[in-house]
CSV table of C-alpha atoms in Angstrom, one decimal:
chain,number,residue,atom,x,y,z
A,1,MET,CA,84.0,82.4,87.5
A,2,ASN,CA,81.9,85.5,86.5
A,3,ASN,CA,83.0,88.4,84.3
A,4,ASN,CA,83.0,90.9,87.1
A,5,PHE,CA,85.5,88.8,89.1
A,6,LEU,CA,87.8,88.5,86.0
A,7,LYS,CA,87.6,92.2,85.4
A,8,THR,CA,88.5,92.9,89.0
A,9,ILE,CA,91.6,90.5,88.7
A,10,ARG,CA,92.6,92.1,85.4
A,11,ALA,CA,92.3,95.6,86.9
A,12,HIS,CA,94.4,94.7,89.9
A,13,PHE,CA,97.0,93.1,87.6
A,14,TYR,CA,97.3,96.2,85.5
A,15,MET,CA,97.5,98.4,88.6
A,16,LEU,CA,100.4,96.3,89.9
A,17,PHE,CA,102.1,96.3,86.5
A,18,PHE,CA,101.9,100.0,86.2
A,19,ALA,CA,103.0,100.5,89.8
A,20,ALA,CA,106.0,98.3,89.1
A,21,CYS,CA,106.8,100.3,86.0
A,22,LEU,CA,106.5,103.5,87.9
A,23,ILE,CA,108.8,102.2,90.7
A,24,SER,CA,111.3,101.0,88.2
A,25,GLN,CA,111.2,104.3,86.4
A,26,ALA,CA,111.6,106.2,89.7
A,27,ASN,CA,114.6,104.0,90.6
A,28,LEU,CA,116.2,104.8,87.3
A,29,GLN,CA,115.5,108.5,87.7
A,30,ALA,CA,116.9,108.3,91.3
A,31,GLN,CA,120.1,106.9,89.9
A,32,GLU,CA,120.9,110.1,88.1
A,33,ILE,CA,124.6,110.0,89.1
A,34,ASP,CA,127.0,107.9,87.1
A,35,MET,CA,129.6,107.6,89.9
A,36,LEU,CA,129.7,108.7,93.5
A,37,ILE,CA,133.0,108.9,95.4
A,38,LYS,CA,131.8,108.7,98.9
A,39,GLY,CA,133.4,109.5,102.3
A,40,GLY,CA,136.8,110.8,101.2
A,41,HIS,CA,138.6,113.9,102.5
A,42,VAL,CA,138.1,116.3,99.7
A,43,ILE,CA,140.7,119.0,99.1
A,44,ASP,CA,139.6,121.5,96.5
A,45,PRO,CA,141.6,124.8,96.9
A,46,LYS,CA,139.7,126.9,94.5
A,47,ASN,CA,136.4,126.2,96.2
A,48,LYS,CA,137.9,126.2,99.7
A,49,ILE,CA,136.8,122.7,100.4
A,50,ASP,CA,138.9,120.7,103.0
A,51,GLY,CA,137.0,118.0,104.7
A,52,ILE,CA,134.9,114.8,104.4
A,53,MET,CA,132.6,115.1,101.4
A,54,ASP,CA,131.1,113.1,98.6
A,55,VAL,CA,131.8,113.8,94.9
A,56,ALA,CA,129.1,113.0,92.4
A,57,ILE,CA,129.9,112.6,88.7
A,58,LYS,CA,127.5,112.6,85.8
A,59,ASP,CA,128.2,112.6,82.0
A,60,GLY,CA,131.9,113.1,82.6
A,61,LYS,CA,131.3,116.3,84.6
A,62,ILE,CA,131.3,117.2,88.3
A,63,PHE,CA,127.6,117.0,89.3
A,64,ARG,CA,127.7,117.8,93.0
A,65,VAL,CA,130.1,118.0,95.9
A,66,ALA,CA,128.3,117.7,99.3
A,67,SER,CA,128.0,115.8,102.5
A,68,ASN,CA,126.1,112.6,102.6
A,69,ILE,CA,124.8,112.2,99.1
A,70,PRO,CA,122.7,109.0,99.1
A,71,ALA,CA,124.4,106.0,97.5
A,72,ASN,CA,121.1,104.9,96.0
A,73,THR,CA,121.1,108.0,93.7
A,74,SER,CA,124.2,106.6,91.9
A,75,LYS,CA,124.8,103.8,89.5
A,76,LYS,CA,128.2,103.1,91.0
A,77,THR,CA,129.6,104.1,94.4
A,78,VAL,CA,133.3,104.2,95.3
A,79,ASN,CA,134.1,103.9,99.0
A,80,ALA,CA,136.8,106.5,99.6
A,81,THR,CA,136.8,106.4,103.4
A,82,GLY,CA,140.2,107.0,104.7
A,83,LEU,CA,141.4,108.4,101.4
A,84,TYR,CA,141.9,111.9,100.0
A,85,VAL,CA,140.0,113.2,96.9
A,86,SER,CA,141.3,116.2,94.9
A,87,PRO,CA,141.2,117.6,91.4
A,88,GLY,CA,143.4,115.6,89.0
A,89,PHE,CA,147.0,116.7,89.3
A,90,ILE,CA,148.5,119.0,86.7
A,91,ASP,CA,152.2,118.4,85.9
A,92,MET,CA,153.2,121.5,84.1
A,93,HIS,CA,156.7,120.5,83.1
A,94,VAL,CA,157.1,117.2,81.1
A,95,HIS,CA,158.5,116.0,77.8
A,96,VAL,CA,156.2,113.7,75.9
A,97,PHE,CA,157.0,114.3,72.2
A,98,ALA,CA,158.2,110.7,72.0
A,99,GLY,CA,159.4,109.3,68.6
A,100,ALA,CA,162.2,107.7,66.8
A,101,GLU,CA,163.7,110.5,64.8
A,102,ASP,CA,167.4,111.0,65.0
A,103,PRO,CA,168.2,114.7,64.5
A,104,GLY,CA,172.0,114.1,64.5
A,105,TYR,CA,172.5,116.5,67.4
A,106,LYS,CA,173.9,115.6,70.8
A,107,GLY,CA,171.6,116.3,73.6
A,108,PHE,CA,168.4,115.0,75.3
A,109,GLU,CA,166.7,113.9,72.1
A,110,ILE,CA,163.5,115.4,73.5
A,111,SER,CA,161.9,116.5,70.2
A,112,ASN,CA,160.3,113.5,68.5
A,113,GLY,CA,163.0,111.3,70.0
A,114,PHE,CA,163.7,108.6,72.6
A,115,GLY,CA,164.3,111.2,75.3
A,116,SER,CA,160.6,111.9,75.6
A,117,VAL,CA,158.1,109.4,77.0
A,118,ALA,CA,154.5,108.4,76.2
A,119,PRO,CA,152.3,110.4,78.6
A,120,ASP,CA,149.6,107.8,79.4
A,121,ASP,CA,152.3,105.4,80.7
A,122,PHE,CA,153.3,107.8,83.5
A,123,THR,CA,150.4,110.1,84.3
A,124,PHE,CA,147.4,108.3,85.7
A,125,ARG,CA,149.3,106.0,87.9
A,126,SER,CA,150.5,109.1,89.8
A,127,GLY,CA,147.2,110.9,89.9
A,128,VAL,CA,148.0,113.2,87.0
A,129,THR,CA,145.3,114.0,84.4
A,130,THR,CA,146.9,117.0,82.7
A,131,VAL,CA,150.5,117.6,81.5
A,132,VAL,CA,152.2,120.5,79.9
A,133,ASP,CA,155.0,119.6,77.5
A,134,ALA,CA,157.8,122.1,78.2
A,135,GLY,CA,159.1,123.1,74.8
A,136,SER,CA,159.8,119.7,73.2
A,137,SER,CA,158.4,121.1,70.0
A,138,GLY,CA,158.8,124.4,68.2
A,139,TRP,CA,156.8,126.2,65.6
A,140,ARG,CA,158.3,124.0,62.8
A,141,ASN,CA,157.2,120.7,64.3
A,142,PHE,CA,154.3,121.4,66.7
A,143,PRO,CA,151.7,120.2,64.2
A,144,GLU,CA,153.5,116.8,64.1
A,145,PHE,CA,153.6,116.7,67.9
A,146,LYS,CA,149.9,117.4,68.0
A,147,LYS,CA,149.0,114.7,65.5
A,148,GLN,CA,151.4,112.2,67.0
A,149,THR,CA,150.9,112.7,70.7
A,150,ILE,CA,148.3,115.2,71.8
A,151,ASP,CA,145.5,113.8,69.6
A,152,ASN,CA,146.3,110.2,70.6
A,153,SER,CA,146.6,110.5,74.4
A,154,GLN,CA,144.0,109.9,77.0
A,155,THR,CA,145.9,112.3,79.2
A,156,ARG,CA,145.1,116.0,78.5
A,157,VAL,CA,148.3,117.3,76.8
A,158,LEU,CA,149.0,121.0,76.6
A,159,ALA,CA,152.3,122.6,75.6
A,160,PHE,CA,154.8,125.4,76.0
A,161,LEU,CA,156.3,126.0,72.5
A,162,SER,CA,160.1,126.2,72.3
A,163,ILE,CA,161.4,129.6,71.0
A,164,THR,CA,163.7,127.5,68.8
A,165,GLY,CA,161.9,126.4,65.6
A,166,TYR,CA,162.6,122.6,66.0
A,167,GLY,CA,162.2,122.5,69.7
A,168,MET,CA,164.5,120.5,71.9
A,169,VAL,CA,166.4,118.5,69.4
A,170,GLY,CA,169.8,118.9,71.1
A,171,THR,CA,172.1,121.3,73.0
A,172,VAL,CA,173.7,122.5,69.8
A,173,HIS,CA,170.5,123.6,68.2
A,174,ALA,CA,169.6,125.4,71.4
A,175,GLN,CA,172.5,127.8,70.6
A,176,ASP,CA,171.2,128.8,67.2
A,177,THR,CA,169.8,132.3,67.7
A,178,THR,CA,168.9,132.6,64.0
A,179,ASP,CA,166.1,130.0,64.6
A,180,MET,CA,164.5,132.0,67.5
A,181,ASN,CA,161.7,133.7,65.7
A,182,PRO,CA,159.0,135.3,67.9
A,183,THR,CA,156.7,136.2,65.0
A,184,THR,CA,156.4,132.7,63.5
A,185,THR,CA,156.2,131.3,67.1
A,186,ALA,CA,153.3,133.6,67.9
A,187,PHE,CA,151.6,132.7,64.6
A,188,ILE,CA,151.5,129.0,65.5
A,189,MET,CA,150.5,129.7,69.1
A,190,ASN,CA,147.5,131.7,67.8
A,191,GLU,CA,146.5,128.8,65.6
A,192,TYR,CA,146.2,126.5,68.7
A,193,PRO,CA,145.4,129.0,71.6
A,194,ASP,CA,143.7,126.3,73.8
A,195,ILE,CA,146.6,123.9,73.6
A,196,ILE,CA,149.7,126.1,73.5
A,197,VAL,CA,150.0,127.8,76.9
A,198,GLY,CA,153.3,129.7,76.6
A,199,ILE,CA,156.9,129.8,75.3
A,200,LYS,CA,160.0,128.0,76.5
A,201,ALA,CA,163.6,129.4,76.5
A,202,HIS,CA,166.1,126.7,77.3
A,203,HIS,CA,169.6,125.3,77.5
A,204,PHE,CA,171.3,128.4,76.1
A,205,GLN,CA,175.0,128.7,77.0
A,206,GLY,CA,175.7,132.2,75.8
A,207,HIS,CA,176.2,135.0,78.3
A,208,ASN,CA,173.2,137.1,77.3
A,209,PHE,CA,169.4,137.1,77.5
A,210,PHE,CA,168.7,136.8,73.8
A,211,PRO,CA,166.5,133.6,73.9
A,212,VAL,CA,164.6,135.0,77.0
A,213,ASP,CA,163.9,138.2,75.3
A,214,ARG,CA,162.8,136.5,72.0
A,215,ALA,CA,160.4,134.3,74.1
A,216,ILE,CA,159.1,137.4,75.9
A,217,GLU,CA,158.4,139.1,72.6
A,218,ALA,CA,156.4,136.0,71.5
A,219,GLY,CA,154.6,136.2,74.9
A,220,ARG,CA,153.7,139.8,74.4
A,221,LYS,CA,152.2,139.0,71.0
A,222,THR,CA,150.0,136.2,72.4
A,223,ASN,CA,149.5,137.3,76.0
A,224,LYS,CA,151.1,134.1,77.2
A,225,PRO,CA,153.8,133.4,79.9
A,226,ILE,CA,157.3,132.2,79.2
A,227,ILE,CA,159.0,129.4,81.1
A,228,VAL,CA,162.8,129.5,81.4
A,229,ASP,CA,165.3,126.7,81.9
A,230,PHE,CA,168.4,128.9,82.2
A,231,GLY,CA,170.8,126.1,81.1
A,232,SER,CA,174.3,127.3,81.9
A,233,SER,CA,176.8,130.0,80.9
A,234,THR,CA,180.3,131.0,81.9
A,235,PRO,CA,180.2,133.2,83.8
A,236,LYS,CA,176.8,132.6,85.3
A,237,LEU,CA,173.9,134.8,84.1
A,238,SER,CA,172.3,136.8,86.9
A,239,ILE,CA,168.9,135.4,88.0
A,240,GLU,CA,168.2,138.7,89.7
A,241,GLU,CA,168.5,140.4,86.4
A,242,LEU,CA,166.3,137.7,84.8
A,243,PHE,CA,163.6,138.3,87.4
A,244,MET,CA,163.7,142.0,87.8
A,245,LYS,CA,164.7,143.3,84.4
A,246,HIS,CA,163.3,140.7,81.9
A,247,PHE,CA,160.5,138.7,83.5
A,248,ARG,CA,156.9,140.0,83.5
A,249,PRO,CA,154.4,139.0,86.2
A,250,GLY,CA,153.4,135.4,85.4
A,251,ASP,CA,156.6,134.4,83.8
A,252,ILE,CA,158.0,131.1,85.1
A,253,PHE,CA,161.4,130.1,86.4
A,254,THR,CA,161.7,126.3,86.4
A,255,HIS,CA,164.4,124.1,88.1
A,256,THR,CA,164.0,126.3,91.1
A,257,PHE,CA,165.9,124.0,93.5
A,258,SER,CA,168.8,123.1,91.2
A,259,GLY,CA,172.3,124.2,92.3
A,260,ASN,CA,173.6,124.7,95.8
A,261,ALA,CA,176.3,126.6,97.7
A,262,ALA,CA,179.1,124.4,96.2
A,263,THR,CA,178.1,125.4,92.6
A,264,ASN,CA,178.5,129.0,93.5
A,265,LEU,CA,182.2,128.4,93.7
A,266,THR,CA,182.5,127.1,90.1
A,267,PRO,CA,182.5,129.3,87.0
A,268,GLY,CA,179.7,127.5,85.1
A,269,GLY,CA,176.2,126.2,85.7
A,270,ARG,CA,173.0,127.8,87.0
A,271,GLU,CA,173.0,130.4,89.7
A,272,PRO,CA,171.1,129.0,92.6
A,273,ILE,CA,168.4,130.8,94.7
A,274,VAL,CA,170.6,130.4,97.8
A,275,ASP,CA,173.9,132.0,98.6
A,276,VAL,CA,177.1,130.3,99.8
A,277,ASN,CA,175.6,130.1,103.3
A,278,ASN,CA,172.5,128.5,102.0
A,279,LYS,CA,170.5,131.6,102.7
A,280,ILE,CA,167.7,132.6,100.3
A,281,LYS,CA,168.9,135.6,98.3
A,282,PRO,CA,166.6,138.6,99.3
A,283,PHE,CA,165.5,139.4,95.8
A,284,ILE,CA,163.9,135.9,95.5
A,285,PHE,CA,161.2,136.8,97.9
A,286,GLU,CA,160.6,140.1,96.2
A,287,ALA,CA,160.5,138.5,92.8
A,288,GLN,CA,157.8,136.0,93.9
A,289,LYS,CA,155.9,138.8,95.6
A,290,GLN,CA,155.9,140.7,92.2
A,291,GLY,CA,154.3,137.7,90.5
A,292,ARG,CA,157.3,135.8,89.1
A,293,ILE,CA,156.5,132.1,89.2
A,294,PHE,CA,158.9,129.5,90.7
A,295,ASP,CA,158.4,126.0,89.4
A,296,VAL,CA,160.0,122.8,90.8
A,297,GLY,CA,160.9,121.0,87.5
A,298,HIS,CA,162.7,118.2,89.4
A,299,GLY,CA,164.1,116.3,86.4
A,300,GLY,CA,167.2,114.2,86.3
A,301,GLY,CA,169.6,116.9,87.5
A,302,ALA,CA,167.7,119.9,88.8
A,303,PHE,CA,166.7,119.2,92.4
A,304,VAL,CA,169.1,119.3,95.3
A,305,TRP,CA,168.1,118.7,98.9
A,306,ALA,CA,170.5,121.4,100.3
A,307,THR,CA,168.7,124.0,98.3
A,308,ALA,CA,165.2,122.8,98.7
A,309,ILE,CA,165.3,122.1,102.4
A,310,ASN,CA,167.1,125.3,103.4
A,311,ALA,CA,164.8,127.4,101.2
A,312,MET,CA,161.7,125.9,102.8
A,313,LYS,CA,163.1,126.3,106.3
A,314,GLN,CA,163.4,130.0,105.5
A,315,GLY,CA,159.8,130.2,104.3
A,316,PHE,CA,160.3,130.0,100.6
A,317,TYR,CA,157.8,127.7,98.9
A,318,PRO,CA,157.6,127.1,95.1
A,319,ASN,CA,154.4,128.2,93.3
A,320,THR,CA,154.0,125.0,91.4
A,321,ILE,CA,155.2,121.4,91.7
A,322,SER,CA,156.3,119.6,88.6
A,323,THR,CA,158.4,116.7,87.5
A,324,ASP,CA,160.4,117.5,84.3
A,325,LEU,CA,159.4,113.9,83.2
A,326,TYR,CA,161.7,112.5,80.5
A,327,ARG,CA,163.9,109.5,79.9
A,328,ASN,CA,166.7,110.4,82.2
A,329,SER,CA,164.4,111.3,85.2
A,330,ARG,CA,161.7,108.7,85.2
A,331,ASN,CA,163.8,105.9,86.8
A,332,ALA,CA,166.2,108.2,88.7
A,333,GLY,CA,165.5,110.3,91.8
A,334,MET,CA,162.4,111.9,90.3
A,335,LYS,CA,160.3,108.8,89.4
A,336,ASP,CA,156.9,110.4,89.0
A,337,MET,CA,154.6,113.2,90.2
A,338,ALA,CA,153.4,111.4,93.3
A,339,ASN,CA,157.0,110.8,94.4
A,340,VAL,CA,157.9,114.5,93.9
A,341,MET,CA,154.8,115.5,95.9
A,342,SER,CA,155.8,113.1,98.6
A,343,LYS,CA,159.2,114.8,98.9
A,344,PHE,CA,157.5,118.1,99.8
A,345,LEU,CA,155.3,116.3,102.3
A,346,ASN,CA,158.4,115.0,104.0
A,347,MET,CA,160.1,118.4,103.9
A,348,GLY,CA,157.2,119.7,106.1
A,349,MET,CA,154.7,121.0,103.6
A,350,SER,CA,151.1,120.3,104.4
A,351,ILE,CA,149.0,118.1,102.2
A,352,GLN,CA,146.8,121.2,101.5
A,353,ASP,CA,149.9,123.2,100.3
A,354,VAL,CA,151.1,120.3,98.2
A,355,ILE,CA,147.7,119.9,96.5
A,356,VAL,CA,147.2,123.6,95.7
A,357,ARG,CA,150.7,123.6,94.0
A,358,SER,CA,149.7,120.6,92.0
A,359,THR,CA,146.2,121.6,90.9
A,360,TRP,CA,144.8,125.1,91.2
A,361,ASN,CA,148.1,127.0,91.1
A,362,PRO,CA,149.4,125.5,87.8
A,363,ALA,CA,145.9,125.9,86.3
A,364,ASN,CA,146.2,129.6,86.9
A,365,VAL,CA,149.8,129.9,85.8
A,366,ILE,CA,149.0,128.3,82.4
A,367,GLN,CA,145.8,130.3,82.1
A,368,HIS,CA,143.5,127.3,82.1
A,369,THR,CA,141.2,128.1,85.0
A,370,ASP,CA,138.7,125.5,83.7
A,371,LEU,CA,141.1,122.9,85.2
A,372,GLY,CA,142.4,122.2,88.7
A,373,HIS,CA,139.1,122.2,90.7
A,374,LEU,CA,135.9,120.3,91.4
A,375,SER,CA,133.4,123.0,90.6
A,376,VAL,CA,129.9,121.8,89.4
A,377,GLY,CA,130.1,121.5,85.6
A,378,ALA,CA,133.9,121.1,85.4
A,379,GLU,CA,135.3,118.1,83.6
A,380,ALA,CA,135.6,115.3,86.1
A,381,ASP,CA,139.3,114.9,86.4
A,382,VAL,CA,139.7,113.5,89.9
A,383,SER,CA,142.6,112.0,91.9
A,384,VAL,CA,141.8,109.7,94.8
A,385,PHE,CA,144.9,109.0,96.8
A,386,ASN,CA,146.2,107.7,100.1
A,387,ILE,CA,149.1,108.9,102.2
A,388,ARG,CA,151.0,105.9,103.5
A,389,GLU,CA,152.9,106.0,106.8
A,390,GLY,CA,156.2,104.1,107.1
A,391,LYS,CA,159.9,104.3,106.3
A,392,PHE,CA,160.7,105.7,102.8
A,393,GLY,CA,163.8,107.0,101.2
A,394,TYR,CA,163.8,109.9,98.7
A,395,MET,CA,166.7,110.7,96.4
A,396,ASP,CA,167.6,114.0,94.9
A,397,ALA,CA,169.2,114.6,91.5
A,398,ARG,CA,172.7,114.0,93.1
A,399,GLY,CA,171.7,110.7,94.6
A,400,SER,CA,171.6,112.0,98.2
A,401,VAL,CA,168.8,110.5,100.3
A,402,LEU,CA,166.2,112.0,102.6
A,403,ASN,CA,164.5,109.5,104.9
A,404,GLY,CA,160.8,110.2,105.3
A,405,THR,CA,157.7,108.8,106.9
A,406,LYS,CA,155.0,109.7,104.3
A,407,LYS,CA,154.3,108.5,100.8
A,408,LEU,CA,151.5,109.8,98.5
A,409,GLU,CA,150.1,107.0,96.5
A,410,ALA,CA,147.4,107.3,93.8
A,411,GLU,CA,144.5,104.8,94.3
A,412,LEU,CA,142.1,105.9,91.6
A,413,THR,CA,142.4,108.4,88.8
A,414,LEU,CA,139.4,109.6,86.7
A,415,ARG,CA,139.9,111.4,83.4
A,416,ALA,CA,136.6,113.1,82.3
A,417,GLY,CA,134.7,110.8,84.6
A,418,LYS,CA,136.2,107.6,83.3
A,419,VAL,CA,138.5,105.3,85.3
A,420,ALA,CA,142.0,105.7,84.0
A,421,TRP,CA,143.8,104.1,86.9
A,422,ASP,CA,142.6,101.9,89.8
A,423,LEU,CA,145.4,100.5,91.9
A,424,ASN,CA,143.3,98.3,94.2
A,425,GLY,CA,140.0,97.9,92.4
A,426,LEU,CA,138.1,100.6,94.2
A,427,SER,CA,135.7,101.0,91.3
A,428,GLY,CA,135.1,97.4,90.3
A,429,PRO,CA,132.6,94.8,91.6
A,430,GLN,CA,133.8,91.8,93.7
A,431,TRP,CA,134.4,88.8,91.4
A,432,ASP,CA,131.9,86.6,93.4
A,433,ALA,CA,129.2,89.2,93.1
A,434,VAL,CA,129.3,89.2,89.4
A,435,LYS,CA,126.2,87.4,88.0
């Protein structure tokens, strides 16, 4: 064998070797996407997307949303055919300051107590990636809440700060007007402007608007909205006065569908948005038109079919859908975000209207427009869900049942591009394909 022949063989070998390296490098470069969610019905209200699209994710961010993105450009492909894909749901009324402290007050034990729940246990399984704690902490104990819950949760946890210094420790403390300090509240809010989204006034039983006005004063100091749980008073406080004389555009009324015609006949409780004939009070439409925000806040006792169904039949829709997740609601009629969203589907709301009220609307209300959409560069919080057809029963806070035919079920939830919930193994390899 002569030297020329050996040189030729060697040259061909090097050429093949380098070609193989180039092909391998090209394949690696082609797989620039970390995960591709392919063939799902994408609903992204901000970007006006409503149709079959692919969603590409890279480095925890939305990389591309388009039709027919090649699967060979991604390291992992999820087949979402027949499913819906949307931004991760935002539940803007929860209580997640869970702890074991006993404050010695009667009430919900929401502030660092057993009344609150751990967020990660209830969010991802219902498609939620962001929650807003609704006043569980006040300026006195927010740093503890941040250290204990916010900093240790995979779920993104934001917060409304209670206007009472210790938050929601009990009904008795909610009556202590001496601990409603807008200056100190605003000071703590300004220390954590990206986490604290507003102020909560709650469970006050006096016949005046003092807590609301204290909260609004803190809101003016910080340019943040307030959220109001009216609690109860005898006689009832006027919600028309609340909306038209106290609220600013962007301020939030939660527990919108609590109360009904029957409670109008009793001296206490909340004033409902419907009259004794279940007709929407005219000022409700005007208040919403003027920018007052109506939030569901289902909870354990704040959602009644008679109010919700009659309101929707008359064309009144809430601005935002939320759960009021806490101990007494999680295993009752509320259950979770997916269940509450399903209720509105079964009351005739379109899936598009349900999604906008669970993503882009709340993002705007809490002034976090970085959330609630699938824009390129946004953090990849994604919900992949299915809408089951069948026979389902839905309970309100009074135990009354609405029979329905649709049920929203979270299949896959991504938080910052990472799988946080996978109901049926959409993102995993088949066991017999693993080498």
